[in-house]
mmCIF file of C-alpha atoms in Angstrom:
data_model
loop_
_atom_site.group_PDB
_atom_site.id
_atom_site.type_symbol
_atom_site.label_atom_id
_atom_site.label_comp_id
_atom_site.label_asym_id
_atom_site.label_seq_id
_atom_site.Cartn_x
_atom_site.Cartn_y
_atom_site.Cartn_z
ATOM 1 C CA UNK A 1 112.250 69.221 117.609
ATOM 2 C CA UNK A 2 113.164 72.760 116.833
ATOM 3 C CA UNK A 3 111.473 75.993 117.889
ATOM 4 C CA UNK A 4 112.098 79.444 116.355
ATOM 5 C CA UNK A 5 110.264 82.683 116.007
ATOM 6 C CA UNK A 6 109.366 84.100 112.538
ATOM 7 C CA UNK A 7 109.298 87.773 112.134
ATOM 8 C CA UNK A 8 107.531 88.762 108.879
ATOM 9 C CA UNK A 9 108.018 92.290 107.409
ATOM 10 C CA UNK A 10 106.383 93.826 104.452
ATOM 11 C CA UNK A 11 108.557 95.979 102.175
ATOM 12 C CA UNK A 12 108.574 99.791 102.414
ATOM 13 C CA UNK A 13 106.483 102.019 100.276
ATOM 14 C CA UNK A 14 107.205 102.401 96.609
ATOM 15 C CA UNK A 15 105.814 105.181 94.236
ATOM 16 C CA UNK A 16 103.386 102.663 92.828
ATOM 17 C CA UNK A 17 102.025 101.941 96.460
ATOM 18 C CA UNK A 18 101.518 105.712 96.817
ATOM 19 C CA UNK A 19 99.692 106.032 93.455
ATOM 20 C CA UNK A 20 97.650 102.747 94.252
ATOM 21 C CA UNK A 21 98.984 100.960 91.185
ATOM 22 C CA UNK A 22 99.388 97.196 91.181
ATOM 23 C CA UNK A 23 102.957 95.930 91.061
ATOM 24 C CA UNK A 24 102.740 92.072 91.441
ATOM 25 C CA UNK A 25 105.820 90.407 90.158
ATOM 26 C CA UNK A 26 106.153 92.137 86.707
ATOM 27 C CA UNK A 27 106.743 95.632 87.941
ATOM 28 C CA UNK A 28 109.901 95.590 89.940
ATOM 29 C CA UNK A 29 110.235 99.063 91.500
ATOM 30 C CA UNK A 30 112.505 100.439 94.158
ATOM 31 C CA UNK A 31 111.548 102.148 97.429
ATOM 32 C CA UNK A 32 110.441 105.712 97.425
ATOM 33 C CA UNK A 33 111.898 108.219 99.750
ATOM 34 C CA UNK A 34 109.168 107.578 102.334
ATOM 35 C CA UNK A 35 109.690 103.913 101.792
ATOM 36 C CA UNK A 36 113.386 104.219 102.632
ATOM 37 C CA UNK A 37 112.499 106.037 105.796
ATOM 38 C CA UNK A 38 109.878 103.314 106.715
ATOM 39 C CA UNK A 39 112.743 100.663 106.153
ATOM 40 C CA UNK A 40 115.172 102.670 108.328
ATOM 41 C CA UNK A 41 112.479 102.894 111.048
ATOM 42 C CA UNK A 42 111.867 99.164 110.924
ATOM 43 C CA UNK A 43 115.590 98.525 111.100
ATOM 44 C CA UNK A 44 115.909 100.803 114.193
ATOM 45 C CA UNK A 45 112.925 98.959 115.764
ATOM 46 C CA UNK A 46 114.458 95.534 115.162
ATOM 47 C CA UNK A 47 118.047 96.447 115.629
ATOM 48 C CA UNK A 48 118.590 94.614 118.922
ATOM 49 C CA UNK A 49 117.129 91.283 117.822
ATOM 50 C CA UNK A 50 119.471 88.483 116.839
ATOM 51 C CA UNK A 51 118.370 86.926 113.605
ATOM 52 C CA UNK A 52 119.835 83.438 112.960
ATOM 53 C CA UNK A 53 118.416 83.332 109.379
ATOM 54 C CA UNK A 54 117.103 85.808 106.821
ATOM 55 C CA UNK A 55 114.805 84.975 103.854
ATOM 56 C CA UNK A 56 113.791 87.718 101.378
ATOM 57 C CA UNK A 57 111.774 87.994 98.179
ATOM 58 C CA UNK A 58 114.044 88.577 95.301
ATOM 59 C CA UNK A 59 112.038 91.604 94.062
ATOM 60 C CA UNK A 60 113.873 94.938 94.413
ATOM 61 C CA UNK A 61 111.551 96.569 96.861
ATOM 62 C CA UNK A 62 111.939 93.669 99.313
ATOM 63 C CA UNK A 63 115.671 93.344 98.850
ATOM 64 C CA UNK A 64 116.192 96.937 99.599
ATOM 65 C CA UNK A 65 113.975 96.867 102.712
ATOM 66 C CA UNK A 66 115.890 93.748 104.033
ATOM 67 C CA UNK A 67 119.304 95.288 103.339
ATOM 68 C CA UNK A 68 118.347 98.399 105.325
ATOM 69 C CA UNK A 69 117.022 96.373 108.251
ATOM 70 C CA UNK A 70 120.109 94.184 108.433
ATOM 71 C CA UNK A 71 122.436 97.142 107.995
ATOM 72 C CA UNK A 72 120.888 98.502 111.172
ATOM 73 C CA UNK A 73 121.051 95.202 113.172
ATOM 74 C CA UNK A 74 123.867 95.146 115.880
ATOM 75 C CA UNK A 75 123.927 91.409 116.234
ATOM 76 C CA UNK A 76 123.258 89.794 112.772
ATOM 77 C CA UNK A 77 125.937 91.361 110.592
ATOM 78 C CA UNK A 78 127.318 87.981 109.394
ATOM 79 C CA UNK A 79 123.957 86.316 108.576
ATOM 80 C CA UNK A 80 123.391 85.402 104.879
ATOM 81 C CA UNK A 81 120.314 86.784 103.289
ATOM 82 C CA UNK A 82 118.604 84.111 101.186
ATOM 83 C CA UNK A 83 116.713 85.723 98.261
ATOM 84 C CA UNK A 84 113.877 83.391 97.445
ATOM 85 C CA UNK A 85 111.402 83.750 94.480
ATOM 86 C CA UNK A 86 108.917 81.781 96.572
ATOM 87 C CA UNK A 87 108.403 84.922 98.691
ATOM 88 C CA UNK A 88 107.468 87.074 95.586
ATOM 89 C CA UNK A 89 104.245 89.091 95.438
ATOM 90 C CA UNK A 90 101.166 87.563 94.148
ATOM 91 C CA UNK A 91 101.151 87.755 90.340
ATOM 92 C CA UNK A 92 98.331 90.011 89.097
ATOM 93 C CA UNK A 93 98.759 89.260 85.243
ATOM 94 C CA UNK A 94 97.393 91.935 82.951
ATOM 95 C CA UNK A 95 96.487 94.141 85.898
ATOM 96 C CA UNK A 96 100.045 94.797 86.783
ATOM 97 C CA UNK A 97 100.981 98.428 86.367
ATOM 98 C CA UNK A 98 97.372 99.488 86.408
ATOM 99 C CA UNK A 99 95.290 101.151 89.153
ATOM 100 C CA UNK A 100 93.804 98.920 91.859
ATOM 101 C CA UNK A 101 90.391 100.395 90.796
ATOM 102 C CA UNK A 102 90.855 98.667 87.443
ATOM 103 C CA UNK A 103 91.181 95.308 89.293
ATOM 104 C CA UNK A 104 87.965 96.024 91.265
ATOM 105 C CA UNK A 105 86.156 96.811 87.977
ATOM 106 C CA UNK A 106 87.460 93.548 86.376
ATOM 107 C CA UNK A 107 86.142 91.680 89.430
ATOM 108 C CA UNK A 108 82.759 93.350 89.342
ATOM 109 C CA UNK A 109 82.397 92.621 85.641
ATOM 110 C CA UNK A 110 83.113 88.943 86.360
ATOM 111 C CA UNK A 111 80.733 88.891 89.300
ATOM 112 C CA UNK A 112 83.407 88.211 91.868
ATOM 113 C CA UNK A 113 84.844 89.892 94.964
ATOM 114 C CA UNK A 114 88.093 91.739 94.318
ATOM 115 C CA UNK A 115 89.985 89.532 96.810
ATOM 116 C CA UNK A 116 88.872 86.286 95.057
ATOM 117 C CA UNK A 117 89.166 87.559 91.493
ATOM 118 C CA UNK A 118 92.186 86.393 89.305
ATOM 119 C CA UNK A 119 92.941 88.721 86.407
ATOM 120 C CA UNK A 120 94.016 86.907 83.152
ATOM 121 C CA UNK A 121 97.628 85.794 83.581
ATOM 122 C CA UNK A 122 97.531 86.204 87.264
ATOM 123 C CA UNK A 123 97.984 83.854 90.273
ATOM 124 C CA UNK A 124 94.904 82.538 92.050
ATOM 125 C CA UNK A 125 95.024 82.727 95.802
ATOM 126 C CA UNK A 126 95.208 78.939 95.980
ATOM 127 C CA UNK A 127 98.401 79.190 93.870
ATOM 128 C CA UNK A 128 99.856 81.679 96.205
ATOM 129 C CA UNK A 129 98.877 79.512 99.157
ATOM 130 C CA UNK A 130 100.692 76.539 97.636
ATOM 131 C CA UNK A 131 103.734 78.599 96.964
ATOM 132 C CA UNK A 132 103.608 79.765 100.612
ATOM 133 C CA UNK A 133 103.381 76.085 101.730
ATOM 134 C CA UNK A 134 106.416 75.292 99.613
ATOM 135 C CA UNK A 135 108.422 78.087 101.146
ATOM 136 C CA UNK A 136 107.428 76.960 104.666
ATOM 137 C CA UNK A 137 108.542 73.394 103.886
ATOM 138 C CA UNK A 138 111.968 74.807 102.642
ATOM 139 C CA UNK A 139 112.182 77.083 105.717
ATOM 140 C CA UNK A 140 111.705 74.243 108.102
ATOM 141 C CA UNK A 141 114.433 72.159 106.296
ATOM 142 C CA UNK A 142 116.842 75.154 106.229
ATOM 143 C CA UNK A 143 116.326 75.830 109.910
ATOM 144 C CA UNK A 144 116.973 72.174 110.878
ATOM 145 C CA UNK A 145 120.001 71.881 108.432
ATOM 146 C CA UNK A 146 121.522 75.019 110.029
ATOM 147 C CA UNK A 147 120.660 74.466 113.643
ATOM 148 C CA UNK A 148 119.724 70.831 114.154
ATOM 149 C CA UNK A 149 116.956 69.309 116.173
ATOM 150 C CA UNK A 150 116.927 68.461 119.903
ATOM 151 C CA UNK A 151 120.045 66.504 120.859
ATOM 152 C CA UNK A 152 121.762 67.164 117.574
ATOM 153 C CA UNK A 153 123.249 70.669 117.957
ATOM 154 C CA UNK A 154 124.282 72.997 120.712
ATOM 155 C CA UNK A 155 122.289 75.658 118.874
ATOM 156 C CA UNK A 156 119.135 73.744 119.790
ATOM 157 C CA UNK A 157 119.654 74.122 123.461
ATOM 158 C CA UNK A 158 116.394 75.347 125.015
ATOM 159 C CA UNK A 159 114.073 73.845 122.348
ATOM 160 C CA UNK A 160 111.894 72.191 124.920
ATOM 161 C CA UNK A 161 111.295 75.554 126.554
ATOM 162 C CA UNK A 162 110.885 77.134 123.050
ATOM 163 C CA UNK A 163 108.283 74.494 122.315
ATOM 164 C CA UNK A 164 106.351 75.321 125.366
ATOM 165 C CA UNK A 165 106.508 79.060 124.157
ATOM 166 C CA UNK A 166 105.040 78.070 120.818
ATOM 167 C CA UNK A 167 102.193 76.200 122.347
ATOM 168 C CA UNK A 168 101.239 78.859 125.027
ATOM 169 C CA UNK A 169 101.849 82.401 125.825
ATOM 170 C CA UNK A 170 98.558 83.609 124.411
ATOM 171 C CA UNK A 171 97.277 84.948 127.676
ATOM 172 C CA UNK A 172 97.843 88.459 129.013
ATOM 173 C CA UNK A 173 98.732 91.735 127.139
ATOM 174 C CA UNK A 174 101.974 92.149 125.240
ATOM 175 C CA UNK A 175 104.508 94.691 126.388
ATOM 176 C CA UNK A 176 104.558 96.276 123.049
ATOM 177 C CA UNK A 177 108.350 95.572 122.642
ATOM 178 C CA UNK A 178 110.343 94.680 119.534
ATOM 179 C CA UNK A 179 111.176 91.207 121.222
ATOM 180 C CA UNK A 180 107.586 90.325 122.187
ATOM 181 C CA UNK A 181 107.179 86.521 121.982
ATOM 182 C CA UNK A 182 110.828 85.746 121.734
ATOM 183 C CA UNK A 183 111.627 84.937 125.398
ATOM 184 C CA UNK A 184 112.697 81.363 125.837
ATOM 185 C CA UNK A 185 112.932 80.844 122.017
ATOM 186 C CA UNK A 186 116.368 79.894 120.957
ATOM 187 C CA UNK A 187 116.301 80.848 117.214
ATOM 188 C CA UNK A 188 114.911 83.789 115.153
ATOM 189 C CA UNK A 189 114.203 83.936 111.433
ATOM 190 C CA UNK A 190 113.351 87.148 109.507
ATOM 191 C CA UNK A 191 111.197 87.165 106.333
ATOM 192 C CA UNK A 192 110.754 90.237 104.118
ATOM 193 C CA UNK A 193 107.986 89.891 101.559
ATOM 194 C CA UNK A 194 104.813 91.601 100.077
ATOM 195 C CA UNK A 195 101.376 92.593 101.142
ATOM 196 C CA UNK A 196 99.118 90.261 99.229
ATOM 197 C CA UNK A 197 101.557 87.281 99.868
ATOM 198 C CA UNK A 198 101.760 88.050 103.637
ATOM 199 C CA UNK A 199 97.937 88.237 103.801
ATOM 200 C CA UNK A 200 97.668 84.811 102.227
ATOM 201 C CA UNK A 201 100.424 83.364 104.466
ATOM 202 C CA UNK A 202 98.768 84.709 107.721
ATOM 203 C CA UNK A 203 95.402 83.177 106.561
ATOM 204 C CA UNK A 204 97.209 79.863 105.989
ATOM 205 C CA UNK A 205 98.658 79.956 109.465
ATOM 206 C CA UNK A 206 95.320 80.767 110.990
ATOM 207 C CA UNK A 207 92.840 78.712 108.921
ATOM 208 C CA UNK A 208 94.833 75.748 107.775
ATOM 209 C CA UNK A 209 97.553 75.365 110.491
ATOM 210 C CA UNK A 210 95.078 76.209 113.353
ATOM 211 C CA UNK A 211 97.534 78.919 114.775
ATOM 212 C CA UNK A 212 96.814 80.003 118.319
ATOM 213 C CA UNK A 213 96.001 83.645 118.571
ATOM 214 C CA UNK A 214 96.610 86.256 121.308
ATOM 215 C CA UNK A 215 93.731 86.716 123.672
ATOM 216 C CA UNK A 216 91.242 89.250 122.673
ATOM 217 C CA UNK A 217 92.738 89.813 119.163
ATOM 218 C CA UNK A 218 89.949 90.089 116.618
ATOM 219 C CA UNK A 219 90.208 87.888 113.481
ATOM 220 C CA UNK A 220 89.500 90.896 111.328
ATOM 221 C CA UNK A 221 92.611 92.443 112.663
ATOM 222 C CA UNK A 222 94.649 89.370 112.109
ATOM 223 C CA UNK A 223 93.505 89.054 108.527
ATOM 224 C CA UNK A 224 93.620 92.809 107.720
ATOM 225 C CA UNK A 225 95.948 94.166 105.062
ATOM 226 C CA UNK A 226 99.589 94.708 106.248
ATOM 227 C CA UNK A 227 100.822 98.268 105.982
ATOM 228 C CA UNK A 228 104.263 99.028 104.354
ATOM 229 C CA UNK A 229 107.057 97.703 106.780
ATOM 230 C CA UNK A 230 104.256 96.214 108.967
ATOM 231 C CA UNK A 231 105.553 93.633 111.349
ATOM 232 C CA UNK A 232 104.042 90.208 112.243
ATOM 233 C CA UNK A 233 105.543 87.415 114.394
ATOM 234 C CA UNK A 234 104.891 83.742 114.902
ATOM 235 C CA UNK A 235 106.530 81.148 117.030
ATOM 236 C CA UNK A 236 106.799 77.624 115.375
ATOM 237 C CA UNK A 237 107.989 74.346 116.435
ATOM 238 C CA UNK A 238 108.915 71.620 113.855
ATOM 239 C CA UNK A 239 109.449 67.947 114.683
ATOM 240 C CA UNK A 240 111.071 65.053 112.866
ATOM 241 C CA UNK A 241 108.637 62.238 112.117
ATOM 242 C CA UNK A 242 108.863 59.054 109.931
ATOM 243 C CA UNK A 243 107.440 61.110 107.072
ATOM 244 C CA UNK A 244 109.877 63.944 107.512
ATOM 245 C CA UNK A 245 109.816 67.342 109.092
ATOM 246 C CA UNK A 246 106.275 68.580 110.246
ATOM 247 C CA UNK A 247 104.973 71.582 112.008
ATOM 248 C CA UNK A 248 103.822 70.519 115.480
ATOM 249 C CA UNK A 249 102.899 73.858 117.043
ATOM 250 C CA UNK A 250 102.468 77.430 115.878
ATOM 251 C CA UNK A 251 101.468 80.607 117.727
ATOM 252 C CA UNK A 252 100.646 84.187 116.507
ATOM 253 C CA UNK A 253 102.422 86.704 118.696
ATOM 254 C CA UNK A 254 101.105 89.880 116.851
ATOM 255 C CA UNK A 255 100.255 90.854 113.286
ATOM 256 C CA UNK A 256 100.674 94.052 111.312
ATOM 257 C CA UNK A 257 102.458 95.922 114.022
ATOM 258 C CA UNK A 258 103.493 99.518 112.922
ATOM 259 C CA UNK A 259 104.778 101.112 116.219
ATOM 260 C CA UNK A 260 107.929 102.061 114.435
ATOM 261 C CA UNK A 261 106.040 104.257 111.971
ATOM 262 C CA UNK A 262 105.123 107.000 114.426
ATOM 263 C CA UNK A 263 105.843 110.536 113.265
ATOM 264 C CA UNK A 264 108.398 110.840 116.017
ATOM 265 C CA UNK A 265 110.462 107.844 114.702
ATOM 266 C CA UNK A 266 110.329 109.015 111.144
ATOM 267 C CA UNK A 267 111.288 112.630 112.091
ATOM 268 C CA UNK A 268 114.281 111.133 114.092
ATOM 269 C CA UNK A 269 115.466 109.397 110.923
ATOM 270 C CA UNK A 270 115.185 112.363 108.678
ATOM 271 C CA UNK A 271 116.908 114.907 110.862
#
């Protein structure tokens, strides 16, 4: 078996985010000035963590965010960033480039909730979920290929302790530190993706994979929208069975953390 932490970060703000316009996959914009500052703040917050693997959406706003985060990191300078289209934002079809209000109006006209509505040419939530599942399968394989399972690689030393960390550790308050949940876990992966995609992924962890949650954390908080450069963390254990690699344990450490976005931190970066 192999245990690793998964830190998931949404990209920084773009001008389209600020103007409440849908980007999806067809509008490939760069970060705005505030978005660059948010990415710098996230990089400073995560700078002492040692990431063994990095996976990034191949859209520009995610690539920029990941590059800034990794540039700030003091331990992971030699780690390859894997740009994966499976991590792209949900496709919104004809609604891309248009105000979010237009999507709400389309949904109302169709008699559906905005979250469940799929505009013509867009991806359904189920299609995004399947894309997420495909990414997770490739993630498990890449982590095992790079680091081995128990007894196969020196990098896997401590996997038993890590597995215990994946199955427990939900009691008691967190310290609010950048490395929360990483104690006793031997490997750490970073993923940089998008708001709607991350929301679907978190729901998949919680509802489909029966992810354990921190004590006292409300489900509405877990499944809420992720802010720009919001950070979530999970601890996963994968095991090798006769049918191949399978997830044997998953624990949520926190979701949508934005401690790095305090006015003090942003002010520090800009002066």
